[in-house]
Tab-separated table of C-alpha atoms and ligand atoms in Angstrom:
chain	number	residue	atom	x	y	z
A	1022	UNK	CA	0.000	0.000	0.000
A	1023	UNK	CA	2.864	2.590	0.786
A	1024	UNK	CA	4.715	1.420	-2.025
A	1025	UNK	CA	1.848	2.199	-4.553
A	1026	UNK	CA	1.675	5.421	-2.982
A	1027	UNK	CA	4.963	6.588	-2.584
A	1028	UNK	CA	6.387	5.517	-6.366
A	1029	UNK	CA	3.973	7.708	-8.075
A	1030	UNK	CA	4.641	10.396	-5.824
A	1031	UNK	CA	8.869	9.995	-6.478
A	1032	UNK	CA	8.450	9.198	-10.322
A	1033	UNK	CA	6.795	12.775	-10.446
A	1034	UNK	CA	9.309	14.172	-8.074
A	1035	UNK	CA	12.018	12.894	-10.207
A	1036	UNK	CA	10.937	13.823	-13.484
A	1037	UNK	CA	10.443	17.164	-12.112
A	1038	UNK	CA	13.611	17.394	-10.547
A	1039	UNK	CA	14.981	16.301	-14.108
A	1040	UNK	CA	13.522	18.920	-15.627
A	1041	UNK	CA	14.914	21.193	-13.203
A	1042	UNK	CA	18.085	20.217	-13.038
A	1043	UNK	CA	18.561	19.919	-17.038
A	1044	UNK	CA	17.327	23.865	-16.621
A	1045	UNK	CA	19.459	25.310	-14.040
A	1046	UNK	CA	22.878	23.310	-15.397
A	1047	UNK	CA	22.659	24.690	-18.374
A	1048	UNK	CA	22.148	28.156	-16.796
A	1049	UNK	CA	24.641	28.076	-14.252
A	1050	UNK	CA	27.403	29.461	-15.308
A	1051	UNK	CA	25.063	32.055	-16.283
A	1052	UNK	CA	23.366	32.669	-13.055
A	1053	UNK	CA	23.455	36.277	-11.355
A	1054	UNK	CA	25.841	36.723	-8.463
A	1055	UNK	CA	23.793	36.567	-5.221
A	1056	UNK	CA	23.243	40.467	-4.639
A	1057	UNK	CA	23.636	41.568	-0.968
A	1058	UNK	CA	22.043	45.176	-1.343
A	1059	UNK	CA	24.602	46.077	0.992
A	1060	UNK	CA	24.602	49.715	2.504
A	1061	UNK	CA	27.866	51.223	4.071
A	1062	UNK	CA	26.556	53.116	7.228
A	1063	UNK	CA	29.156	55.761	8.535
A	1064	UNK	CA	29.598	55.376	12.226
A	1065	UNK	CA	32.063	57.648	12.910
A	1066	UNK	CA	34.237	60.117	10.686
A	1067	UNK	CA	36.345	57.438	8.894
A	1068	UNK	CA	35.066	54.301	9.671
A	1069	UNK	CA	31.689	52.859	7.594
A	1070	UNK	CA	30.335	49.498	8.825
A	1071	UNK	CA	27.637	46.913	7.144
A	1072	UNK	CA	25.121	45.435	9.231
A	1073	UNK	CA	23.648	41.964	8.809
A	1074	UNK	CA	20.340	40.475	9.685
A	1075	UNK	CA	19.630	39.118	13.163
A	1076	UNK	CA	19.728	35.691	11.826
A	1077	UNK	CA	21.222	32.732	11.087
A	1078	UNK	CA	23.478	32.070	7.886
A	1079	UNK	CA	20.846	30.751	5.250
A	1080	UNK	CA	20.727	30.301	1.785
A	1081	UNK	CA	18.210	33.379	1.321
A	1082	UNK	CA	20.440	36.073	3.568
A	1083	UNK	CA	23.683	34.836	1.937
A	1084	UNK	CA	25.161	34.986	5.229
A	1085	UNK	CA	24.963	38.416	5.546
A	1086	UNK	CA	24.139	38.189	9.463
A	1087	UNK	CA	27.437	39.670	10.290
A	1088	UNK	CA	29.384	42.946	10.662
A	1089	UNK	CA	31.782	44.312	8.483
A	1090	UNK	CA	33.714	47.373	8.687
A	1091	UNK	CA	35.983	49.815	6.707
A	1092	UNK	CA	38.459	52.235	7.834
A	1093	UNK	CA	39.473	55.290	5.454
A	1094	UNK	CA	42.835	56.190	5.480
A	1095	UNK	CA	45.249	58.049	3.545
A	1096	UNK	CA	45.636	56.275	0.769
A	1097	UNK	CA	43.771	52.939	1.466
A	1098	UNK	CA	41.257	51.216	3.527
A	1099	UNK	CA	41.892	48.783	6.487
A	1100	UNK	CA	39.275	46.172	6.948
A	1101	UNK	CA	37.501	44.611	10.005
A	1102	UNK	CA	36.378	41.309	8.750
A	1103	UNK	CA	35.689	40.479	5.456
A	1104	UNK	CA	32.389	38.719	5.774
A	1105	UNK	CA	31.166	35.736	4.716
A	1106	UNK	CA	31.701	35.215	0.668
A	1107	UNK	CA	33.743	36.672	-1.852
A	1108	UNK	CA	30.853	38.014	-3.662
A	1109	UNK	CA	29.869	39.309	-0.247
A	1110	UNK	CA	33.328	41.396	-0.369
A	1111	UNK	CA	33.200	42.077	-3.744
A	1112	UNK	CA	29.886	44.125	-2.929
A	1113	UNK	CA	31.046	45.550	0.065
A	1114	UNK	CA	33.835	47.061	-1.591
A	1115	UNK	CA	31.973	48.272	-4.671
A	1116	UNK	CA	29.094	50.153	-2.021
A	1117	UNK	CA	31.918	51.406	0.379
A	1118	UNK	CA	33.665	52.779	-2.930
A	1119	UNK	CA	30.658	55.007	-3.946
A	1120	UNK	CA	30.456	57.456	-0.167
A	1121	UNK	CA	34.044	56.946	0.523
A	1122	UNK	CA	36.139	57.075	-2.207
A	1123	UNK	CA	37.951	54.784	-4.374
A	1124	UNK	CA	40.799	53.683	-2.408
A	1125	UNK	CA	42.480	50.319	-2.569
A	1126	UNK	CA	41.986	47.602	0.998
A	1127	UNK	CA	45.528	46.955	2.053
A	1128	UNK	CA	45.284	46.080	5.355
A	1129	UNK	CA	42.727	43.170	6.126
A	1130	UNK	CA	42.168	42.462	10.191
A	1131	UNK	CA	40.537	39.721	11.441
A	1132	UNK	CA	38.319	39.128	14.832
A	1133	UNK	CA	38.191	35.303	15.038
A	1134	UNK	CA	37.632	32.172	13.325
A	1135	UNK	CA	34.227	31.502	12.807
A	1136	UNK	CA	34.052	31.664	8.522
A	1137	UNK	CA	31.072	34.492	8.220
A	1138	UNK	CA	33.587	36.743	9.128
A	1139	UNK	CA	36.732	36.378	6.956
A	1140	UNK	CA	35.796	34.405	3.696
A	1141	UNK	CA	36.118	37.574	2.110
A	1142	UNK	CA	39.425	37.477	2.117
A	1143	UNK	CA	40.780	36.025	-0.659
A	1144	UNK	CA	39.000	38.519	-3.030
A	1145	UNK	CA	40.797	41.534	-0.785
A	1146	UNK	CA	43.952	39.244	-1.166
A	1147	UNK	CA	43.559	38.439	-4.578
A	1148	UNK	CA	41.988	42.001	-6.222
A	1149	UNK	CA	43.620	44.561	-3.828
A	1150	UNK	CA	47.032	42.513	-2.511
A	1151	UNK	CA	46.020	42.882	0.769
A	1152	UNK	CA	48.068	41.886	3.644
A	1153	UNK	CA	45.404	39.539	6.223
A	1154	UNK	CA	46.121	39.791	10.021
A	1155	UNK	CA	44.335	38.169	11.982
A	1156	UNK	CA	44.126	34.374	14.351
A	1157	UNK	CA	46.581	31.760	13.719
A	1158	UNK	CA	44.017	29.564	14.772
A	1159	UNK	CA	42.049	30.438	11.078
A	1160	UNK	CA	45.814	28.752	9.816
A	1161	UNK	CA	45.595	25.330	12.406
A	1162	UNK	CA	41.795	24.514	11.685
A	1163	UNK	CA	40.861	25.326	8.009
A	1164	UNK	CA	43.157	23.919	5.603
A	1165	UNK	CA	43.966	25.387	2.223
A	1166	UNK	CA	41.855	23.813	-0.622
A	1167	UNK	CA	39.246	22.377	2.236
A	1168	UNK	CA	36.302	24.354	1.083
A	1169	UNK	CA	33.893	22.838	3.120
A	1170	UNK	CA	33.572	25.016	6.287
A	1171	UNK	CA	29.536	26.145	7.473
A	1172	UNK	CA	29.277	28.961	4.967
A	1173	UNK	CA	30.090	26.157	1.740
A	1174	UNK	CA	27.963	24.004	3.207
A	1175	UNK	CA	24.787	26.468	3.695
A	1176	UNK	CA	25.143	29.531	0.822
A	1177	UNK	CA	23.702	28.701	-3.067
A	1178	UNK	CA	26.354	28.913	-5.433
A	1179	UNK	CA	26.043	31.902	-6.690
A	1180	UNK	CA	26.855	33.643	-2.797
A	1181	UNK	CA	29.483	30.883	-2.268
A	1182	UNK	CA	31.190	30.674	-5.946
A	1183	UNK	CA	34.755	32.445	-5.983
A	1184	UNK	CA	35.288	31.931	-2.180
A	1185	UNK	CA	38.430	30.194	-1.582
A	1186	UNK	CA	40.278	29.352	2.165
A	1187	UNK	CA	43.163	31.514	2.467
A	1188	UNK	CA	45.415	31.580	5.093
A	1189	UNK	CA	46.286	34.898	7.811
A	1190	UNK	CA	49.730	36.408	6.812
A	1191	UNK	CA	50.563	37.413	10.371
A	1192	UNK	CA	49.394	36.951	13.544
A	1193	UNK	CA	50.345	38.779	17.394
A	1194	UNK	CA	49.881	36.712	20.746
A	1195	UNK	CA	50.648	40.554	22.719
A	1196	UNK	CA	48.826	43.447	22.005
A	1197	UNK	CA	49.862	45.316	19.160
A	1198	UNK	CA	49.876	49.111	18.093
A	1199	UNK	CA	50.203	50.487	15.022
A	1200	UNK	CA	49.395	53.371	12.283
A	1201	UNK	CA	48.574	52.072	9.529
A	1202	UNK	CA	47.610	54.696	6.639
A	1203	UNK	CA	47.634	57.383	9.130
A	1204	UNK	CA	45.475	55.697	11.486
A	1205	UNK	CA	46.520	54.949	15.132
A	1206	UNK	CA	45.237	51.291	16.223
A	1207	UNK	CA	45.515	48.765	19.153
A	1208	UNK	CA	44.660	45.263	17.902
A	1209	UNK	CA	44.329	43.505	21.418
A	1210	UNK	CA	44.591	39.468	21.762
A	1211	UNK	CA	42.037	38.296	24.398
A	1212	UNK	CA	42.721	34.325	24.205
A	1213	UNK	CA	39.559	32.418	24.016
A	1214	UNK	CA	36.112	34.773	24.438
A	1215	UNK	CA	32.966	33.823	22.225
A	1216	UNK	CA	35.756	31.231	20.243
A	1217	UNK	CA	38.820	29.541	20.680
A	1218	UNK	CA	41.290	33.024	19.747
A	1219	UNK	CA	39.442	36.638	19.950
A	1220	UNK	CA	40.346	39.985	19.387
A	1221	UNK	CA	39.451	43.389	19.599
A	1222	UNK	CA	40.260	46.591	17.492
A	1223	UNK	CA	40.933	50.072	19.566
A	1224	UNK	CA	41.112	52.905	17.603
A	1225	UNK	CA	42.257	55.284	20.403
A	1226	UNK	CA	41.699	58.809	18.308
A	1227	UNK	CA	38.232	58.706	17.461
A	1228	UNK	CA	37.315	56.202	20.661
A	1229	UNK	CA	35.418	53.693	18.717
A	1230	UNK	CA	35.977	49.184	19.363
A	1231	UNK	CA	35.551	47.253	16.706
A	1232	UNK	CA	34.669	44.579	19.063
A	1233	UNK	CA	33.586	41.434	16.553
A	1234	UNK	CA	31.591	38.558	18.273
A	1235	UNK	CA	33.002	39.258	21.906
A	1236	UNK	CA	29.901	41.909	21.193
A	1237	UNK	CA	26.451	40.919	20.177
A	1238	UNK	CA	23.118	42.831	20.981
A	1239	UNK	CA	19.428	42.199	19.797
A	1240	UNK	CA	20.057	38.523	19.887
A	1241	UNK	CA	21.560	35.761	21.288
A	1242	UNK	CA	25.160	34.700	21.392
A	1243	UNK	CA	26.805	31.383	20.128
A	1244	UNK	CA	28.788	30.795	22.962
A	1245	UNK	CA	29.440	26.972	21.132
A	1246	UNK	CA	33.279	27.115	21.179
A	1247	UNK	CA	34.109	30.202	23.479
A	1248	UNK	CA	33.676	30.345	27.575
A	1249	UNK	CA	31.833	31.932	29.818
A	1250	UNK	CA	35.043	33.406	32.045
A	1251	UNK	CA	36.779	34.232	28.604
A	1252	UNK	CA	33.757	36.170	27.546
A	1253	UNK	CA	33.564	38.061	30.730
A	1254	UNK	CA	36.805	39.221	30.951
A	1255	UNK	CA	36.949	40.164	27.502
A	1256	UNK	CA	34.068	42.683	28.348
A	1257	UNK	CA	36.111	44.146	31.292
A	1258	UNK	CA	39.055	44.631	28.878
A	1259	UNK	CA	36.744	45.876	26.126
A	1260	UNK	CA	34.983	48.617	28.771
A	1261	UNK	CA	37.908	49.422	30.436
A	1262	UNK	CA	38.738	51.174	27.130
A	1263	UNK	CA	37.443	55.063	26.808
A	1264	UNK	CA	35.141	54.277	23.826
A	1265	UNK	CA	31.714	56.175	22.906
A	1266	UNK	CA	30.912	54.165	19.420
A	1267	UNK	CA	31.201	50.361	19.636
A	1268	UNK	CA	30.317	47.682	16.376
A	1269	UNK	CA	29.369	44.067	17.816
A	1270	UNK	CA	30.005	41.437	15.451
A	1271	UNK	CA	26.251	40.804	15.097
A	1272	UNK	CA	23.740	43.796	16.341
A	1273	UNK	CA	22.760	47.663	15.567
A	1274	UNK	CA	23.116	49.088	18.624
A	1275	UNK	CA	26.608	51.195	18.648
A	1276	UNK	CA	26.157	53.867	21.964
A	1277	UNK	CA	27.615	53.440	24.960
A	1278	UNK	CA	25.007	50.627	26.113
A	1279	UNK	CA	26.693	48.204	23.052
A	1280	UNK	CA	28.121	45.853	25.759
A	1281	UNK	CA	25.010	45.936	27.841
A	1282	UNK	CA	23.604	42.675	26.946
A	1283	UNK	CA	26.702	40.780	26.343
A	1284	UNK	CA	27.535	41.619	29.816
A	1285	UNK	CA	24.778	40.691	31.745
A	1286	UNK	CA	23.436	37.674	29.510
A	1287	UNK	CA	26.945	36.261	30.541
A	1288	UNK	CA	27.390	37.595	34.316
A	1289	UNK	CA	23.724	35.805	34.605
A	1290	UNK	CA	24.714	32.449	33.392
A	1291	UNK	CA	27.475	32.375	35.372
A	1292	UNK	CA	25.440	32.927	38.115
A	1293	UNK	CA	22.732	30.710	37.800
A	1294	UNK	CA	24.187	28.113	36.220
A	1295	UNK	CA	27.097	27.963	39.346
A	1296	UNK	CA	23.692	28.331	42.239
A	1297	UNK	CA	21.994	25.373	40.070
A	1298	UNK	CA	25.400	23.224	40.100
A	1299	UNK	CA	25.196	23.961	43.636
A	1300	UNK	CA	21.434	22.831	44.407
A	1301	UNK	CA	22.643	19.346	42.653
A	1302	UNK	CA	21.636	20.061	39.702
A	1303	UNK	CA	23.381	18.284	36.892
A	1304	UNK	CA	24.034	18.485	33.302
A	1305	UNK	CA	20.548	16.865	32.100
A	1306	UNK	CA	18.197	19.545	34.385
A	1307	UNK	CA	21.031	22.531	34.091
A	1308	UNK	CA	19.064	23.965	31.013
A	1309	UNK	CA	15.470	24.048	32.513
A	1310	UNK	CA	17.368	25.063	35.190
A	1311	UNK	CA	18.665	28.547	33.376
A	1312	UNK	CA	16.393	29.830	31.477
A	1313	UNK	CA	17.296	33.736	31.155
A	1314	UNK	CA	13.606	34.871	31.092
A	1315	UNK	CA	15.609	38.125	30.626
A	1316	UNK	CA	16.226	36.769	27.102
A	1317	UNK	CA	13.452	35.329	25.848
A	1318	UNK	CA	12.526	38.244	23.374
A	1319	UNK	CA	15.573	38.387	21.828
A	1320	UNK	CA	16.508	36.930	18.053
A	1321	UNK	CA	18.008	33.195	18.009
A	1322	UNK	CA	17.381	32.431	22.159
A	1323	UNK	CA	14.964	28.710	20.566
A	1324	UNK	CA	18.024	28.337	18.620
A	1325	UNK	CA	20.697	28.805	20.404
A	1326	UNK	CA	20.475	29.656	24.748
A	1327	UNK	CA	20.218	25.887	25.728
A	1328	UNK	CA	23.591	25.171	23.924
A	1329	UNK	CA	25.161	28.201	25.650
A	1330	UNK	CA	23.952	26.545	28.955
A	1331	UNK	CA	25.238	23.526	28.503
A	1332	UNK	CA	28.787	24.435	27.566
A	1333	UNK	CA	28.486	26.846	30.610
A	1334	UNK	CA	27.596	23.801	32.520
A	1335	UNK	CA	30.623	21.688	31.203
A	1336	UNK	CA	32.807	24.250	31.493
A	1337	UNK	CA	32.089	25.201	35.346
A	1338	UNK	CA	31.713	21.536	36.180
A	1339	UNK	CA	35.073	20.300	34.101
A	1340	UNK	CA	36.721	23.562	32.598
A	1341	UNK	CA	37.315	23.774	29.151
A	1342	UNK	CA	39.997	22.550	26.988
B	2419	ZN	ZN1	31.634	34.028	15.802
């Protein structure tokens, strides 16, 4: 009985996937690039940042759910994180060009790991010569030529086509400072925060942090390879900055209440998570245990708080490696 209903049912499916398929190959190379309608928005007087949906990376936003950011100098552009594509970069450079000027990206620097913010780079590297700065860690866990990282896996082809693993050209364990087209900045190591190697950017003359996912606001955090301590001290090094213009990795708000919710979403799991672990609770009741009511509202909590508690749990009960 199932089979006689299910083999009409796939004998359609398959001759309409055929005809599909037969349509779209021969199209392909043809195909439009993904367009990202990306806007520049100018946050202070030489820096313009992009700001990506509230959402997960999907094959409809392209994986524009992240921020990027450009820094005018004198005679070129240094970039905070090239996003998540090359045609994503590509874009972004063509938009920034239009309200800022024409000037080439020779300076690329990078905030962590995680692949929506840096597989731009090889069109900065490749178009512009660009030198990349950024985690060694990007070098240790995605090999050259292994293009199969989240954003290959989830973007169509014609976001993802182009994009190409390319490795950091130099990397600082110390805080560094330097002027770079004019402009004065502190690039500040902060060992493992929201992932396994973070970083800030200070730039000390106009006071704003380019703070990448050590910052989020409006939603959620991933907290799925970073710690809770890391995360929190981060924040104290981040604050204990004079800044008055902030850009999370993924959020709008930029005033001086950016940190606000990164702050207290992760002083409150540390909290309640340690006074559970101390009522007995364990590891399988820890995440009915801690629910952040607080948080409820806020974009990605069905997706992603429950994870957050449970590495909090693991890492309290065990620490982290
Ligand atoms: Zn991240």
């Amino acid at each position: 009985m199932l089979n006689k209903m299910i083999k009409p049912l796939l004998a359609s499916t398959a001759a309409s996937l055929f005809f599909v398929t037969s349509a779209y190959a021969g199209g392909e190379a043809q195909t439009a690039d993904f367009k990202y309608n990306l806007e520049p928005k100018k946050v202070s007087e030489n820096v313009w940042c992009f700001f990506g949906a509230l959402e997960i990376p999907t094959r409809e936003n392209g994986g524009n759910m992240v921020n990027t950011c450009y820094i005018k100098g004198d005679n070129s552009y240094v970039l905070w994180d090239t996003g998540p594509s090359y045609i994503y970069a590509k874009q972004a450079y063509e938009a920034v060009s239009k309200v800022a000027g024409e000037l080439p990206v020779k300076h690329v620097i990078l905030s962590h790991e995680h692949d929506d913010h840096w597989l731009g780079n090889n069109y900065y590297k490749e178009v512009h010569g660009a030198e990349i700065i950024g985690p060694e860690s990007i070098n240790e866990n995605y090999p050259i030529g292994h293009e199969d990282s989240r954003m290959f896996k989830t973007l169509s082809k014609n976001a993802i086509r182009g994009t190409k693993i390319i490795h950091v050209d130099k990397w600082y364990k110390e805080t560094i400072k330097f002027k770079v087209a004019g402009v004065n900045l502190e690039y500040v190591p902060v060992g493992m925060g929201h992932s396994v190697e973070d970083y800030f950017l200070y730039m000390p003359d106009n006071k704003v942090i380019l703070a990448g996912d050590l910052v989020m606001n409006g939603r959620i955090t991933s907290n799925r390879d970073g710690s809770v301590e890391g995360q929190l001290s981060a924040l104290e090094a981040i604050n204990s900055k004079d800044w008055t213009t902030l850009i999370p990795g993924h959020g709008f708000i930029i005033d001086k209440t950016a940190t606000d919710e990164s702050v207290q979403y992760f002083t409150l799991t540390k909290e309640r998570v340690e006074a559970a672990m101390d009522d007995g609770v364990d590891s399988t009741g820890i995440v009915e245990a801690v629910p952040l009511e607080e948080f409820k509202d806020k974009a990605l909590y069905d997706l992603l708080h429950a994870s957050n508690i449970t590495r909090a749990y693991l890492e309290f009960d065990m620490g982290l490696e």
